[in-house]
Amino acid sequence: MKKVIIMDIDGTLTNEDKIISENTKNKLKELQSQGAVLVLASGRPTRGLMHFAKELEMDKHNGLLVSFNGARVTDCETGDILFDQTMTVDTCKAVLNHMKNFDVIPMVYKGEYLHVTDVYNNIVHAYGRELNIIHYESRLCNYKLCEVDDLEEFADFPMNKILTAGEPDYLQENYKKMMEPFKDSLNCVFTADMYFEFTEKGIDKANALHCALTPLGYTKEDMIAFGDAQNDKTMLEYAGIGVAMGNATQEIKDIADYITLSNNDDGIVHALNELLK
């Protein structure tokens, strides 16, 4: 089976408890045994994808990880980085300086640590509850925490992305101002209601798929992509078949070739059973 099955993580592959159901896991393992290749494509950093890749045994079947919204592609089997695009140090400093004008929580990944300025400034309202967003992000993506006095000063290295978190209503009201100095030089995008992030211009999931899969001999027609949010749009448009989850935003449903069940109802399994008949 020469198929590439590409899946966003949060709201797509995982259910609301952030786990892969046994039904979905078994289906994806079965398809890999028949020759399909799995790709996890997420806004998460690479560390935040590794345990899902292991659960799905992607390291035994040439699976790929598209992380940082498409800024890096990693081969699960070899650990080789197939694509890597960072922002310059000057750009990172400029973004972090500009974020000081807003009521947001910037976060910077380096090594095993997620760096913030104040671990106690951490509450946003998301998913219908008060959420310690720093704890949530660090544990979700397998990072330890480190405080620094000034993230702009700390940022003396290129980065794949800069993540900011904030109240969803506040971000909606202010994201255009947040991105204004960078709208022509960076990709600035929501990855969840409470997350707005910055990557290098031209970086998105579709670009990463093209850069990584084309040299391996795959075409768009070989690809089925699943997603639910704004940062999945280019990926669904790029793939031969773009599938919107039942819980996807209307923007994603409008451009999808197929709409499946929600992430809580094994939507990936339902679609694959229909599309691969």
Short mmCIF file of C-alpha atoms in Angstrom, two decimals:
data_model
loop_
_atom_site.label_atom_id
_atom_site.label_comp_id
_atom_site.label_asym_id
_atom_site.label_seq_id
_atom_site.Cartn_x
_atom_site.Cartn_y
_atom_site.Cartn_z
CA MET A 1 0.00 0.00 0.00
CA LYS A 2 1.68 3.20 -1.19
CA LYS A 3 -0.23 5.57 1.06
CA VAL A 4 0.97 8.34 3.36
CA ILE A 5 -1.41 9.03 6.24
CA ILE A 6 -0.74 12.47 7.70
CA MET A 7 -2.30 13.45 11.01
CA ASP A 8 -2.39 16.48 13.23
CA ILE A 9 -2.19 15.54 16.92
CA ASP A 10 -4.37 17.65 19.20
CA GLY A 11 -8.03 17.54 18.22
CA THR A 12 -7.29 14.99 15.50
CA LEU A 13 -5.24 11.90 16.40
CA THR A 14 -5.82 12.23 20.14
CA ASN A 15 -9.15 12.52 21.92
CA GLU A 16 -10.08 15.16 24.48
CA ASP A 17 -8.02 13.27 27.09
CA LYS A 18 -4.93 13.65 24.84
CA ILE A 19 -4.62 9.93 24.20
CA ILE A 20 -4.85 7.76 21.08
CA SER A 21 -7.76 5.35 21.37
CA GLU A 22 -7.02 1.64 21.06
CA ASN A 23 -9.23 1.43 17.98
CA THR A 24 -7.30 4.19 16.22
CA LYS A 25 -3.95 2.78 17.33
CA ASN A 26 -4.77 -0.70 16.05
CA LYS A 27 -6.00 0.59 12.69
CA LEU A 28 -2.87 2.65 12.10
CA LYS A 29 -0.58 -0.24 13.05
CA GLU A 30 -2.50 -2.51 10.67
CA LEU A 31 -2.07 -0.05 7.79
CA GLN A 32 1.65 0.28 8.47
CA SER A 33 2.00 -3.50 8.30
CA GLN A 34 0.44 -3.24 4.82
CA GLY A 35 3.02 -0.67 3.71
CA ALA A 36 1.46 2.68 4.61
CA VAL A 37 3.68 5.41 6.05
CA LEU A 38 2.47 7.54 8.97
CA VAL A 39 3.32 11.21 9.41
CA LEU A 40 2.51 13.17 12.57
CA ALA A 41 2.23 16.86 11.70
CA SER A 42 1.80 19.23 14.61
CA GLY A 43 2.53 22.64 16.02
CA ARG A 44 4.13 20.79 18.92
CA PRO A 45 7.92 20.61 19.23
CA THR A 46 9.55 17.35 18.24
CA ARG A 47 9.81 16.19 21.87
CA GLY A 48 6.03 16.44 22.12
CA LEU A 49 5.52 13.93 19.30
CA MET A 50 8.00 11.21 20.25
CA HIS A 51 5.83 9.21 22.64
CA PHE A 52 2.97 9.06 20.13
CA ALA A 53 5.39 7.84 17.46
CA LYS A 54 6.55 5.07 19.81
CA GLU A 55 2.97 4.09 20.65
CA LEU A 56 2.26 3.70 16.95
CA GLU A 57 5.58 1.90 16.29
CA MET A 58 6.44 4.45 13.63
CA ASP A 59 10.15 3.89 14.29
CA LYS A 60 9.74 0.44 12.71
CA HIS A 61 7.92 1.65 9.60
CA ASN A 62 9.79 4.74 8.33
CA GLY A 63 7.40 7.18 9.99
CA LEU A 64 8.05 10.93 9.94
CA LEU A 65 7.51 13.74 12.44
CA VAL A 66 6.59 17.20 11.19
CA SER A 67 7.01 19.49 14.20
CA PHE A 68 6.96 23.21 15.02
CA ASN A 69 4.14 23.70 12.48
CA GLY A 70 6.36 22.46 9.67
CA ALA A 71 9.67 24.04 10.62
CA ARG A 72 11.33 20.64 11.18
CA VAL A 73 10.91 17.12 9.79
CA THR A 74 12.48 14.13 11.58
CA ASP A 75 12.83 10.51 10.47
CA CYS A 76 11.47 8.33 13.31
CA GLU A 77 13.63 5.35 12.41
CA THR A 78 17.03 7.04 12.07
CA GLY A 79 16.54 10.27 14.02
CA ASP A 80 17.83 12.18 10.99
CA ILE A 81 16.51 15.70 10.51
CA LEU A 82 15.26 15.91 6.92
CA PHE A 83 14.23 19.56 7.01
CA ASP A 84 14.96 22.34 9.49
CA GLN A 85 14.09 26.03 9.17
CA THR A 86 14.72 28.48 12.01
CA MET A 87 14.24 32.17 12.60
CA THR A 88 17.40 34.25 12.99
CA VAL A 89 18.55 35.43 16.40
CA ASP A 90 17.71 39.03 15.51
CA THR A 91 14.21 38.04 14.46
CA CYS A 92 13.63 36.03 17.64
CA LYS A 93 14.75 38.96 19.77
CA ALA A 94 12.48 41.33 17.85
CA VAL A 95 9.44 39.10 18.36
CA LEU A 96 10.12 38.66 22.08
CA ASN A 97 10.68 42.38 22.49
CA HIS A 98 7.38 43.18 20.76
CA MET A 99 5.50 40.66 22.93
CA LYS A 100 6.37 42.77 25.98
CA ASN A 101 3.64 45.15 24.80
CA PHE A 102 0.93 42.53 25.23
CA ASP A 103 -0.69 40.55 28.01
CA VAL A 104 0.60 37.21 26.75
CA ILE A 105 2.90 34.47 28.01
CA PRO A 106 5.79 33.81 25.61
CA MET A 107 7.51 30.43 25.80
CA VAL A 108 10.87 29.42 24.33
CA TYR A 109 12.10 25.85 23.78
CA LYS A 110 15.76 24.94 24.22
CA GLY A 111 17.15 21.49 24.91
CA GLU A 112 15.11 19.75 27.59
CA TYR A 113 13.66 22.99 28.93
CA LEU A 114 10.72 25.26 28.26
CA HIS A 115 11.83 28.78 29.22
CA VAL A 116 9.45 31.42 30.62
CA THR A 117 9.85 34.58 32.66
CA ASP A 118 7.44 33.68 35.47
CA VAL A 119 6.11 30.18 36.13
CA TYR A 120 3.44 31.67 38.40
CA ASN A 121 1.97 33.81 35.63
CA ASN A 122 0.31 30.81 34.09
CA ILE A 123 -3.51 30.90 34.06
CA VAL A 124 -5.63 31.18 30.94
CA HIS A 125 -9.23 30.14 30.41
CA ALA A 126 -9.45 27.35 27.84
CA TYR A 127 -11.44 24.17 27.31
CA GLY A 128 -14.08 25.55 29.68
CA ARG A 129 -11.78 25.80 32.69
CA GLU A 130 -8.87 27.64 34.30
CA LEU A 131 -5.73 26.15 32.78
CA ASN A 132 -2.17 26.43 34.05
CA ILE A 133 -0.87 26.92 30.52
CA ILE A 134 2.83 26.65 31.37
CA HIS A 135 2.34 23.36 33.21
CA TYR A 136 0.05 22.17 30.38
CA GLU A 137 2.55 22.93 27.60
CA SER A 138 5.61 21.63 29.44
CA ARG A 139 4.02 18.32 30.45
CA LEU A 140 2.21 17.83 27.15
CA CYS A 141 5.49 18.15 25.26
CA ASN A 142 7.85 16.52 27.78
CA TYR A 143 9.81 19.59 28.88
CA LYS A 144 11.26 20.65 32.19
CA LEU A 145 10.71 24.28 33.22
CA CYS A 146 13.23 27.08 33.56
CA GLU A 147 12.71 30.75 34.48
CA VAL A 148 14.82 33.48 32.91
CA ASP A 149 14.65 37.19 33.73
CA ASP A 150 14.30 38.34 30.12
CA LEU A 151 13.47 36.05 27.21
CA GLU A 152 14.66 38.61 24.67
CA GLU A 153 18.10 38.70 26.29
CA PHE A 154 18.10 34.91 26.66
CA ALA A 155 17.34 34.40 22.94
CA ASP A 156 20.88 34.16 21.57
CA PHE A 157 20.16 31.14 19.33
CA PRO A 158 17.99 30.49 16.24
CA MET A 159 14.53 29.06 16.97
CA ASN A 160 12.04 27.00 14.99
CA LYS A 161 9.16 28.84 16.61
CA ILE A 162 8.11 31.19 19.40
CA LEU A 163 4.89 30.29 21.20
CA THR A 164 2.67 32.79 23.00
CA ALA A 165 -0.32 31.91 25.17
CA GLY A 166 -3.12 34.16 26.34
CA GLU A 167 -6.82 34.51 27.01
CA PRO A 168 -8.65 33.48 23.80
CA ASP A 169 -10.73 36.67 23.66
CA TYR A 170 -7.66 38.84 24.25
CA LEU A 171 -5.71 37.08 21.49
CA GLN A 172 -8.60 37.54 19.06
CA GLU A 173 -8.68 41.24 19.85
CA ASN A 174 -4.91 41.76 19.64
CA TYR A 175 -3.33 39.20 17.31
CA LYS A 176 -3.22 41.63 14.38
CA LYS A 177 -1.23 44.09 16.49
CA MET A 178 1.00 41.27 17.71
CA MET A 179 1.84 40.22 14.16
CA GLU A 180 1.93 43.68 12.55
CA PRO A 181 5.75 44.17 12.50
CA PHE A 182 6.23 40.62 11.20
CA LYS A 183 3.28 40.09 8.84
CA ASP A 184 5.51 40.21 5.77
CA SER A 185 8.51 38.35 7.19
CA LEU A 186 7.09 35.56 9.39
CA ASN A 187 4.21 33.11 9.56
CA CYS A 188 1.96 34.15 12.43
CA VAL A 189 -0.84 31.72 13.20
CA PHE A 190 -3.29 30.39 15.80
CA THR A 191 -2.73 26.73 16.69
CA ALA A 192 -5.46 26.77 19.37
CA ASP A 193 -7.75 29.43 20.81
CA MET A 194 -5.17 30.21 23.51
CA TYR A 195 -2.02 29.79 21.35
CA PHE A 196 -0.59 32.22 18.79
CA GLU A 197 2.83 31.51 17.39
CA PHE A 198 5.57 32.70 15.07
CA THR A 199 7.67 30.73 12.56
CA GLU A 200 9.82 31.62 9.56
CA LYS A 201 8.02 32.90 6.45
CA GLY A 202 6.83 30.12 4.17
CA ILE A 203 6.81 27.56 6.96
CA ASP A 204 3.68 25.47 7.17
CA LYS A 205 2.75 21.81 7.18
CA ALA A 206 2.28 21.62 3.40
CA ASN A 207 5.75 22.99 2.72
CA ALA A 208 7.26 20.46 5.14
CA LEU A 209 5.43 17.58 3.49
CA HIS A 210 6.60 18.68 0.05
CA CYS A 211 10.23 19.03 1.16
CA ALA A 212 10.30 15.68 2.97
CA LEU A 213 8.06 13.40 0.90
CA THR A 214 8.82 14.43 -2.68
CA PRO A 215 12.45 13.20 -2.52
CA LEU A 216 11.10 9.87 -1.21
CA GLY A 217 9.02 9.42 -4.35
CA TYR A 218 5.58 10.22 -2.95
CA THR A 219 3.07 12.41 -4.78
CA LYS A 220 0.10 14.36 -3.45
CA GLU A 221 -2.19 11.62 -4.74
CA ASP A 222 -0.56 9.19 -2.28
CA MET A 223 -1.46 11.38 0.71
CA ILE A 224 -4.46 11.49 3.03
CA ALA A 225 -4.26 14.31 5.58
CA PHE A 226 -6.35 14.78 8.73
CA GLY A 227 -6.76 18.03 10.68
CA ASP A 228 -9.05 20.26 12.69
CA ALA A 229 -7.54 23.75 13.02
CA GLN A 230 -6.20 26.76 11.12
CA ASN A 231 -2.62 25.49 10.98
CA ASP A 232 -3.84 22.32 9.21
CA LYS A 233 -5.37 24.20 6.27
CA THR A 234 -2.39 24.11 3.89
CA MET A 235 -1.80 20.44 4.67
CA LEU A 236 -5.38 19.45 3.82
CA GLU A 237 -5.23 21.50 0.62
CA TYR A 238 -1.89 19.95 -0.37
CA ALA A 239 -2.77 16.28 0.14
CA GLY A 240 -4.66 14.30 -2.46
CA ILE A 241 -7.46 13.87 0.09
CA GLY A 242 -7.90 16.38 2.90
CA VAL A 243 -10.09 15.17 5.78
CA ALA A 244 -11.64 17.48 8.37
CA MET A 245 -12.49 16.05 11.76
CA GLY A 246 -16.08 16.38 12.94
CA ASN A 247 -14.83 18.78 15.62
CA ALA A 248 -12.87 20.91 13.11
CA THR A 249 -13.39 24.61 12.66
CA GLN A 250 -15.76 25.66 9.89
CA GLU A 251 -12.80 27.07 7.93
CA ILE A 252 -11.27 23.59 7.77
CA LYS A 253 -14.54 21.84 6.96
CA ASP A 254 -15.09 24.27 4.09
CA ILE A 255 -11.86 23.28 2.31
CA ALA A 256 -11.91 19.55 3.11
CA ASP A 257 -12.61 16.81 0.59
CA TYR A 258 -14.22 14.69 3.28
CA ILE A 259 -15.62 15.33 6.77
CA THR A 260 -15.36 12.49 9.26
CA LEU A 261 -16.46 11.89 12.85
CA SER A 262 -14.89 13.78 15.76
CA ASN A 263 -11.60 13.00 17.48
CA ASN A 264 -13.61 11.50 20.36
CA ASP A 265 -15.39 9.10 17.98
CA ASP A 266 -12.42 7.54 16.13
CA GLY A 267 -12.88 9.89 13.21
CA ILE A 268 -9.60 8.80 11.62
CA VAL A 269 -10.63 5.13 11.64
CA HIS A 270 -14.06 5.93 10.22
CA ALA A 271 -12.56 7.92 7.33
CA LEU A 272 -9.83 5.38 6.53
CA ASN A 273 -12.37 2.55 6.42
CA GLU A 274 -14.37 4.54 3.87
CA LEU A 275 -11.53 5.98 1.83
CA LEU A 276 -9.41 2.83 1.55
CA LYS A 277 -12.17 0.42 0.55
#
